[in-house]
PDB file of C-alpha atoms in Angstrom:
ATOM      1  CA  UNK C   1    -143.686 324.510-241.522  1.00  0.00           C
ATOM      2  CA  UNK C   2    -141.256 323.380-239.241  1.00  0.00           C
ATOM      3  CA  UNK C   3    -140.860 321.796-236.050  1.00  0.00           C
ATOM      4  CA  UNK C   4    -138.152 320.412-233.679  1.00  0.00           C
ATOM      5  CA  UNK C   5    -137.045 316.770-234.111  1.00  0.00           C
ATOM      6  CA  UNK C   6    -137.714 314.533-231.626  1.00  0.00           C
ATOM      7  CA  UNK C   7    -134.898 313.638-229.311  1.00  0.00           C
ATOM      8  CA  UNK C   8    -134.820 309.561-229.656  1.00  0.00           C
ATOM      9  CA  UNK C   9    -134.209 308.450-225.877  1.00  0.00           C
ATOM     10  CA  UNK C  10    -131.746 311.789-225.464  1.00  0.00           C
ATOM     11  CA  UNK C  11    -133.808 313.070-223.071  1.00  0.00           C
ATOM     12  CA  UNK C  12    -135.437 309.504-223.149  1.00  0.00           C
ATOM     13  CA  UNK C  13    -137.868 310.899-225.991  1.00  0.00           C
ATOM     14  CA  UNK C  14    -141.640 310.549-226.487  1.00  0.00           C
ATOM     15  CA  UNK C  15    -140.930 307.373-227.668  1.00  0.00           C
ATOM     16  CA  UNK C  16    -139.968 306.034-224.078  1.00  0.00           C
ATOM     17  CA  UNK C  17    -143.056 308.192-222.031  1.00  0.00           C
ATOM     18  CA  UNK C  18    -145.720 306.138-224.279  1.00  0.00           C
ATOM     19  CA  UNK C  19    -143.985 303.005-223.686  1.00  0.00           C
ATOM     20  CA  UNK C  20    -143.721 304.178-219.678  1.00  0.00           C
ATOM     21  CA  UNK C  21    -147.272 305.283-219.707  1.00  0.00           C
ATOM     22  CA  UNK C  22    -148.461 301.751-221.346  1.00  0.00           C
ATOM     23  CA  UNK C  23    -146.368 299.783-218.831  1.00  0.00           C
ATOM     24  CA  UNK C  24    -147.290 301.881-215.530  1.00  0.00           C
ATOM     25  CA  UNK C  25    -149.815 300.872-213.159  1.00  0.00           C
ATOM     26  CA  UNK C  26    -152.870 302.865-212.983  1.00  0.00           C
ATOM     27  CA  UNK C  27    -152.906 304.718-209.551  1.00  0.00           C
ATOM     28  CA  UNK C  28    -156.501 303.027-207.749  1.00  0.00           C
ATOM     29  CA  UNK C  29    -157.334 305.968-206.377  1.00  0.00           C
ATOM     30  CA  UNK C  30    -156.434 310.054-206.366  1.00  0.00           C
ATOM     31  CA  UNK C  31    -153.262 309.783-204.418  1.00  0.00           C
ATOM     32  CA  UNK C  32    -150.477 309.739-206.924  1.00  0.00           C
ATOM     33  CA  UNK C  33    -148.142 307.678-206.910  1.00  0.00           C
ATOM     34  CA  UNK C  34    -144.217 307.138-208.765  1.00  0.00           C
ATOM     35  CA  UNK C  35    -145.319 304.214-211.508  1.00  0.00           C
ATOM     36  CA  UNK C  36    -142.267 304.219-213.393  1.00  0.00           C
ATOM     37  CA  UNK C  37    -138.574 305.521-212.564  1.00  0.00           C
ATOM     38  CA  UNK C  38    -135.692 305.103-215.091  1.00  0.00           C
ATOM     39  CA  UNK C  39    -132.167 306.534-214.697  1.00  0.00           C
ATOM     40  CA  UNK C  40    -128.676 305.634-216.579  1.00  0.00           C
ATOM     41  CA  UNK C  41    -124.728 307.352-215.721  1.00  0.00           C
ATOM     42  CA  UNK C  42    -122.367 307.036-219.164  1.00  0.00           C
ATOM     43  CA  UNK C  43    -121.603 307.943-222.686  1.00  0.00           C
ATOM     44  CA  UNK C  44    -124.401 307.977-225.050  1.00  0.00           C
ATOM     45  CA  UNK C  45    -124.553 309.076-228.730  1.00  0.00           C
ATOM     46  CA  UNK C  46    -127.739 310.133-230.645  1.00  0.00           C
ATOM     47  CA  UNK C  47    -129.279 311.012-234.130  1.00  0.00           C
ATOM     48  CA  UNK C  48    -132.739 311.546-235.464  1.00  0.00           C
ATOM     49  CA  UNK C  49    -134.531 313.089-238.529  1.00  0.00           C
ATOM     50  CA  UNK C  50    -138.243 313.465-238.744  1.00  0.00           C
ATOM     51  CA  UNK C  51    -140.074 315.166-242.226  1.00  0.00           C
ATOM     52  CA  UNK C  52    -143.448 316.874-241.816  1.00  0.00           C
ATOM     53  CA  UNK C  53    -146.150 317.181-244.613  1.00  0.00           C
ATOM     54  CA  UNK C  54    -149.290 319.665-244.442  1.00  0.00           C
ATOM     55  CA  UNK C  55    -152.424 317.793-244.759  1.00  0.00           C
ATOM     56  CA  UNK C  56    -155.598 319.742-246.545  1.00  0.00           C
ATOM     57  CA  UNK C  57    -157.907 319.313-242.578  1.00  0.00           C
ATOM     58  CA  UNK C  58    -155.327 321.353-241.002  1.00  0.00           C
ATOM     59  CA  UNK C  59    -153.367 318.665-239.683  1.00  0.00           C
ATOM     60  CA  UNK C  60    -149.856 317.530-240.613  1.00  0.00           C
ATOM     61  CA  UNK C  61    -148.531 313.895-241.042  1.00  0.00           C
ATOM     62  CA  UNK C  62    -144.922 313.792-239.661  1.00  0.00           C
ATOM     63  CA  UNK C  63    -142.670 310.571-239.575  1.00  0.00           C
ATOM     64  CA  UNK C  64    -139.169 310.222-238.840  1.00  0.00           C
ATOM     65  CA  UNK C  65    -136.186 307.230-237.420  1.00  0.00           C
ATOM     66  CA  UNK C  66    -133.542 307.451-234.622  1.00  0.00           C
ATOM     67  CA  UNK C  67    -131.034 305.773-232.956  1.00  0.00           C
ATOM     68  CA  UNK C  68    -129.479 305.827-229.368  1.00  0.00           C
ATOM     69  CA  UNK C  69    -126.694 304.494-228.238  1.00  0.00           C
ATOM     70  CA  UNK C  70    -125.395 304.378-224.746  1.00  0.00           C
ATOM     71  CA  UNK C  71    -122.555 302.947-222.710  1.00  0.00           C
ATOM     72  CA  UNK C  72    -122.636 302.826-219.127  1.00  0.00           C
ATOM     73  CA  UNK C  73    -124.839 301.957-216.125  1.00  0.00           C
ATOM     74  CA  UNK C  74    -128.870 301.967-216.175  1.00  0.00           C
ATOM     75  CA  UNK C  75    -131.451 301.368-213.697  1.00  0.00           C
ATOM     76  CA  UNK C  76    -135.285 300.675-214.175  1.00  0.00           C
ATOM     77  CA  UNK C  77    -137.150 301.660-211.177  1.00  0.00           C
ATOM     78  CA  UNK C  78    -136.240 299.204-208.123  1.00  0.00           C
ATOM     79  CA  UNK C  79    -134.492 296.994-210.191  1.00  0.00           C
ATOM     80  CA  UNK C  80    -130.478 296.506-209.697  1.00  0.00           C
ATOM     81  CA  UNK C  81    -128.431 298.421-211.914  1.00  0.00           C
ATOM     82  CA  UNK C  82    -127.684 296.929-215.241  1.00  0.00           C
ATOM     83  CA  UNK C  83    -123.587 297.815-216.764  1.00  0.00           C
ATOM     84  CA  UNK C  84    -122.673 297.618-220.371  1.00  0.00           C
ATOM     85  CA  UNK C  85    -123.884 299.337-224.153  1.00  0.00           C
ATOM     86  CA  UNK C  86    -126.847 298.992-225.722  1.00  0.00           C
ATOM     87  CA  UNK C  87    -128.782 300.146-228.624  1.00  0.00           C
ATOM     88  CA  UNK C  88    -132.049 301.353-228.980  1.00  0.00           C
ATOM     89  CA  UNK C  89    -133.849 302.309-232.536  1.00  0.00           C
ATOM     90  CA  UNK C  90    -136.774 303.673-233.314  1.00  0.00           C
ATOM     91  CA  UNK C  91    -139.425 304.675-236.191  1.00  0.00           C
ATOM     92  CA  UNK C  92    -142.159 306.786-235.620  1.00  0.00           C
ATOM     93  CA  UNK C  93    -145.150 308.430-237.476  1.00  0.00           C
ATOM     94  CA  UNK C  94    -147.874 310.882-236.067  1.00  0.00           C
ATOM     95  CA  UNK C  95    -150.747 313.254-236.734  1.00  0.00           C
ATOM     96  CA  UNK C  96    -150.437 316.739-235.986  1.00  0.00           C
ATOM     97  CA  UNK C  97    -153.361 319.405-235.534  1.00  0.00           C
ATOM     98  CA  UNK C  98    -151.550 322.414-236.749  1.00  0.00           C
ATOM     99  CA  UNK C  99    -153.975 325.085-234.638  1.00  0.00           C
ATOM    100  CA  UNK C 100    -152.766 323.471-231.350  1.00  0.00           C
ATOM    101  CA  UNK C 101    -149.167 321.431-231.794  1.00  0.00           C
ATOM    102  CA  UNK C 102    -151.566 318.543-230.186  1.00  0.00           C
ATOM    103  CA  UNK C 103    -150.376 315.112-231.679  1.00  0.00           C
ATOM    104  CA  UNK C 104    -152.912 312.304-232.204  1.00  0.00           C
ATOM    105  CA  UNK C 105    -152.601 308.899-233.624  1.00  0.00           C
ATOM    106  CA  UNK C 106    -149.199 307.808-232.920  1.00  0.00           C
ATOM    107  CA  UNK C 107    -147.727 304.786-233.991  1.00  0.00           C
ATOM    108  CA  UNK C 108    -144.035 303.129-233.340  1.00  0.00           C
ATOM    109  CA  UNK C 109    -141.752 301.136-233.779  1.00  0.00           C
ATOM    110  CA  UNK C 110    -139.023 300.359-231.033  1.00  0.00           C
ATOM    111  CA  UNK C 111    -136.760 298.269-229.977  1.00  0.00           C
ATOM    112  CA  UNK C 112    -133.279 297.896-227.828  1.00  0.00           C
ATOM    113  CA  UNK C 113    -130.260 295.059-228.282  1.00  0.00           C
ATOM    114  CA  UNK C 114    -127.085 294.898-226.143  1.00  0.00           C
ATOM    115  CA  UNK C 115    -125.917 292.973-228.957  1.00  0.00           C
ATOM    116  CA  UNK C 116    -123.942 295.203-230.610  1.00  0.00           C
ATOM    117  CA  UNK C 117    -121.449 294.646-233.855  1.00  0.00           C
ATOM    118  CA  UNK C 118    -118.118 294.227-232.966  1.00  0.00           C
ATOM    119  CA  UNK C 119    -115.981 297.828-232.596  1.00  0.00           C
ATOM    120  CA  UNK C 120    -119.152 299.491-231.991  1.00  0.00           C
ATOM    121  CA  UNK C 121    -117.911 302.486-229.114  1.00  0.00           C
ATOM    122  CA  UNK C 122    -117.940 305.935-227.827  1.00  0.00           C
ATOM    123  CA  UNK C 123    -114.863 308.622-227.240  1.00  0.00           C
ATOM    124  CA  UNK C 124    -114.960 309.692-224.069  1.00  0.00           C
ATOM    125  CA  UNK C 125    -114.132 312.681-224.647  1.00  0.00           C
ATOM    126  CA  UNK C 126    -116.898 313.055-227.307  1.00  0.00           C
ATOM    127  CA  UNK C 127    -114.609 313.499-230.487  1.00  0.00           C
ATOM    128  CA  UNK C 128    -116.521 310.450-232.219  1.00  0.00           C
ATOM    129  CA  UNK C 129    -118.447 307.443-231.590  1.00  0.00           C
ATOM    130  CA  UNK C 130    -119.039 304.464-233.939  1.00  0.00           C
ATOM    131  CA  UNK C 131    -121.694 301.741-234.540  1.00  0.00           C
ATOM    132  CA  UNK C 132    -120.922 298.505-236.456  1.00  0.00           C
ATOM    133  CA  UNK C 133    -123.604 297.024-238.174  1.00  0.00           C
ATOM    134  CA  UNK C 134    -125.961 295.829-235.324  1.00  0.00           C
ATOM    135  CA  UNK C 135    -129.343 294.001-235.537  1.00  0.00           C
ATOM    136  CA  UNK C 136    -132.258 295.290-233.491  1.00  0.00           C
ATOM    137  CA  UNK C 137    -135.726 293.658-233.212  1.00  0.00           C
ATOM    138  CA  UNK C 138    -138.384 296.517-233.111  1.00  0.00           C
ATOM    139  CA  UNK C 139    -141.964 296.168-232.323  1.00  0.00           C
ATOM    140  CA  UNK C 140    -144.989 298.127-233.522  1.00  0.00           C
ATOM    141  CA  UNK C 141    -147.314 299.641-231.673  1.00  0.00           C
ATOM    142  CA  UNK C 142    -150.197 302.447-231.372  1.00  0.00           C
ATOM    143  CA  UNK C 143    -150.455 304.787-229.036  1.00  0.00           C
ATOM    144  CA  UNK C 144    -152.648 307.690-227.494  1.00  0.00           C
ATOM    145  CA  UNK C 145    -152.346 310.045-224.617  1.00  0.00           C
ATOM    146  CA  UNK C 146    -152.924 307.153-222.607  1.00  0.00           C
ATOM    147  CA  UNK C 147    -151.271 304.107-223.037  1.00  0.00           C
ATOM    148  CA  UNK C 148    -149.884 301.755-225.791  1.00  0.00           C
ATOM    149  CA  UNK C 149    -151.084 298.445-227.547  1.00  0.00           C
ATOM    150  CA  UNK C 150    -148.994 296.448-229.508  1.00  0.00           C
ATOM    151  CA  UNK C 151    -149.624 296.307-232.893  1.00  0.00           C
ATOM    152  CA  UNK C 152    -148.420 294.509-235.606  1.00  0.00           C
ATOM    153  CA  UNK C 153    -145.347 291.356-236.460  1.00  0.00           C
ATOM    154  CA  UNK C 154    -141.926 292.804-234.865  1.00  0.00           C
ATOM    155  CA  UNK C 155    -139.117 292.660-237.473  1.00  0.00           C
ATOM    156  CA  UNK C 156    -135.573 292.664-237.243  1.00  0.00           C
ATOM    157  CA  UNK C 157    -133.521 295.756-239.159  1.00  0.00           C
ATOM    158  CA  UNK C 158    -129.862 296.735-238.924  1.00  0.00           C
ATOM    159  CA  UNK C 159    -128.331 299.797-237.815  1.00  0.00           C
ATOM    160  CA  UNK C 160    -124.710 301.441-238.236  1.00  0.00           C
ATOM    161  CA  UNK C 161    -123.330 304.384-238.344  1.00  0.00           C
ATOM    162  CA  UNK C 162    -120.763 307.345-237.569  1.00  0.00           C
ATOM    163  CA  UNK C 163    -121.011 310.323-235.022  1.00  0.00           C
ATOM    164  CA  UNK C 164    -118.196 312.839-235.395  1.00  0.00           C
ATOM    165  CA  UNK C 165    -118.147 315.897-232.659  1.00  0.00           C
ATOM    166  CA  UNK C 166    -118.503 319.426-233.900  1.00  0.00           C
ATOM    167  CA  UNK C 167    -117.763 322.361-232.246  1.00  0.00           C
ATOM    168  CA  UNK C 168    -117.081 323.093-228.432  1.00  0.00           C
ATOM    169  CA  UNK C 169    -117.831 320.782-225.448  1.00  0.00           C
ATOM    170  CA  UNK C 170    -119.802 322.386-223.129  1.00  0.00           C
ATOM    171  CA  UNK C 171    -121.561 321.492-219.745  1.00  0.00           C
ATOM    172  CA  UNK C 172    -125.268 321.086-219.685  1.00  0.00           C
ATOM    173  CA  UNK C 173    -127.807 321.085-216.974  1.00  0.00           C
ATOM    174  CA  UNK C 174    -131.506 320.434-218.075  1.00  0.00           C
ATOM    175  CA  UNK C 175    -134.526 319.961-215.404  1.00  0.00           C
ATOM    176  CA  UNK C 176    -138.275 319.210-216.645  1.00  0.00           C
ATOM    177  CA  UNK C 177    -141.711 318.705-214.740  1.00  0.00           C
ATOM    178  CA  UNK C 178    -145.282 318.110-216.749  1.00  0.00           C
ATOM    179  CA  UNK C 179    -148.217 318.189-215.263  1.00  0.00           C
ATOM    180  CA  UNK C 180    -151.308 317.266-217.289  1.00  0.00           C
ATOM    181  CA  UNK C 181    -153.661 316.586-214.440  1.00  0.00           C
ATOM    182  CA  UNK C 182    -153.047 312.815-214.563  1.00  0.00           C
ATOM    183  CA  UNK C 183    -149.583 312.245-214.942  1.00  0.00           C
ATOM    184  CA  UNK C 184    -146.762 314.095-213.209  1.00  0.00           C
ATOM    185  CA  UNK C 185    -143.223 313.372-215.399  1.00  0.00           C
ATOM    186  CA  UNK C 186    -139.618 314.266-214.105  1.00  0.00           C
ATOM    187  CA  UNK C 187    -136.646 314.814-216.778  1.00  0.00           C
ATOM    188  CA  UNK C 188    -133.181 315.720-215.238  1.00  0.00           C
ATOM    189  CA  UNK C 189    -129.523 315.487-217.004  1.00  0.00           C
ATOM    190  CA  UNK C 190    -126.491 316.630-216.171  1.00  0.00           C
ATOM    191  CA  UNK C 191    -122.844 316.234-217.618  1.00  0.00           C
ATOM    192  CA  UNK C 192    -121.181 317.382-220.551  1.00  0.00           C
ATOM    193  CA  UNK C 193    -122.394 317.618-224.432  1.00  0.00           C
ATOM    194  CA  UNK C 194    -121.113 318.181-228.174  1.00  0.00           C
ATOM    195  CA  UNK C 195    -123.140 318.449-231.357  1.00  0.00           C
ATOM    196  CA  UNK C 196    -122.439 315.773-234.015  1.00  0.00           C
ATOM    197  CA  UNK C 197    -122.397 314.673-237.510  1.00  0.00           C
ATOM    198  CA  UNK C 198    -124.430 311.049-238.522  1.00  0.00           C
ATOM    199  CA  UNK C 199    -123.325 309.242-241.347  1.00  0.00           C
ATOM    200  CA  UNK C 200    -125.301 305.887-241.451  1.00  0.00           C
ATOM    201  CA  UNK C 201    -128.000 303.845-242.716  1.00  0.00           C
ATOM    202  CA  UNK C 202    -131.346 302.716-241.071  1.00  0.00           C
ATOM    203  CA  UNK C 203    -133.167 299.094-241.948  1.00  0.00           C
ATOM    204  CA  UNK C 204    -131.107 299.264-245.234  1.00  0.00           C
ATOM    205  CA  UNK C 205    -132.351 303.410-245.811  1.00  0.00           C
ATOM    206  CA  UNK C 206    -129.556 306.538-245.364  1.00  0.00           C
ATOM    207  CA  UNK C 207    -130.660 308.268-242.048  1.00  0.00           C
ATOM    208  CA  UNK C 208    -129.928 311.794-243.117  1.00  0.00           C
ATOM    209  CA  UNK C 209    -129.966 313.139-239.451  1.00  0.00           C
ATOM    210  CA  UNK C 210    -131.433 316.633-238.243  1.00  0.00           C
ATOM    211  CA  UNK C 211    -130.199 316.102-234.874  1.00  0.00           C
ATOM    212  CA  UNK C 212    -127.189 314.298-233.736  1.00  0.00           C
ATOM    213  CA  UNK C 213    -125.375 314.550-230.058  1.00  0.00           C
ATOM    214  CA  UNK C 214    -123.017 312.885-228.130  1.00  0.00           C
ATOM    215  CA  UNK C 215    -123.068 313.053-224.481  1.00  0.00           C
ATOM    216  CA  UNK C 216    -121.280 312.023-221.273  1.00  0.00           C
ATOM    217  CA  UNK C 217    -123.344 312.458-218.203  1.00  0.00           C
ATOM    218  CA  UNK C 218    -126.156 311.068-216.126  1.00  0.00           C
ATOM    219  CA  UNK C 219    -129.762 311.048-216.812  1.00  0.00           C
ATOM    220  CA  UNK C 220    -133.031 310.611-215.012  1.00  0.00           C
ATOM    221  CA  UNK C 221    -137.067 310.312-215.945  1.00  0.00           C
ATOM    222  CA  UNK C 222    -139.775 309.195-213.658  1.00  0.00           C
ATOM    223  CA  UNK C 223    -143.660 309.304-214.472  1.00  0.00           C
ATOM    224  CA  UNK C 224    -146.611 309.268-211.524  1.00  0.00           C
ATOM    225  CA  UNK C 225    -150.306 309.299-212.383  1.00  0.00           C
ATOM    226  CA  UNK C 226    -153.497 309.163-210.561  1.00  0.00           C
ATOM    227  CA  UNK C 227    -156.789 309.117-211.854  1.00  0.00           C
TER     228      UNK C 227
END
């Protein structure tokens, strides 16, 4: 069996639209309204791996890590804009029923430091990108379509590692809109991309990446629900 890896915070991931959703306002009444707007303008670099194993009820536990790392300018919702790098880690595991793709009972870890080792940067024109030995405090949480609730101590764990550029450069334009009756969601990028090689380790573990990118671009996500 085989399914895509998820894209840690790349196109902002599933990761970030369960932390969004637990964070948002519930809309008071059926009008909907924008909860929860995030957008960011820079150089970013990305890996992730995630493992699936069939269960015997039809289901499938999957698990997997990734790390993001972006340099730039961000802005959450209203807020003013924030400049500089930051890194953002995450570890994930999930239940999938195999009949539908549907994912219950998801539980994370994740967590985001500017505080990054010295050397830690990104090409900018996407040849490499490096991350010294940086330590990120995640938190632990479970999660359902719905919202979040923290869940468990948070722990500290250190991240490094290498992202060399394969292949061509090319120019990317991606636009997204869900709609599952109660939340409306809004992915855009735009800018240039490369596929990459990761070479580095995770909390002390090799992350043997399935999915690695570097990017130079901008990038926007904004959720709206109503009940």
């Amino acid at each position: 069996m085989s399914h895509r890896p998820r894209r840690v915070l790349g196109g902002f991931a599933t990761a970030l639209v369960l932390l969004v959703l637990a964070a948002a306002p519930v809309a008071a009444d059926t009008v909907p309204q924008e909860d929860f707007s995030f957008s960011q303008s820079g150089l970013s670099a990305d890996a992730s791996t995630e493992v699936c194993v069939e269960n015997a009820d039809a289901t499938a536990t999957c698990s997997g890590t990734g790390v993001f790392l972006f340099a730039g300018k961000a802005r959450v919702g209203g807020e003013g804009a924030i400049r500089g790098a930051e890194l953002c880690a995450q570890a994930f595991t999930y239940t999938l029923v195999t009949a539908t793709g549907e994912a219950i009972d998801f539980s994370n870890e994740f967590g985001c430091t500017m505080d990054l080792g010295a050397g830690s940067v990104i090409a900018k024109d996407l040849s490499t990108a490096t991350l010294t030995p940086t330590t990120v405090t995640i938190q632990g949480e479970t999660c359902d379509e719905i919202s979040c609730v923290p869940a468990g101590t948070p722990r500290d764990i250190v991240v490094e590692g290498t992202w060399t550029g394969v292949g061509q450069v090319v120019r990317e334009q991606y636009r997204s809109v869900t709609d599952d009756g109660v939340c409306v969601s809004r992915d855009r990028s735009k800018g240039s991309f490369r596929e990459a090689t990761f070479a580095g380790t995770f909390d002390g573990q090799p992350l043997d990446a399935q999915y690695a990118s570097l990017r130079n671009g901008k990038f926007s996500f904004s959720v709206s629900c109503a009940i």
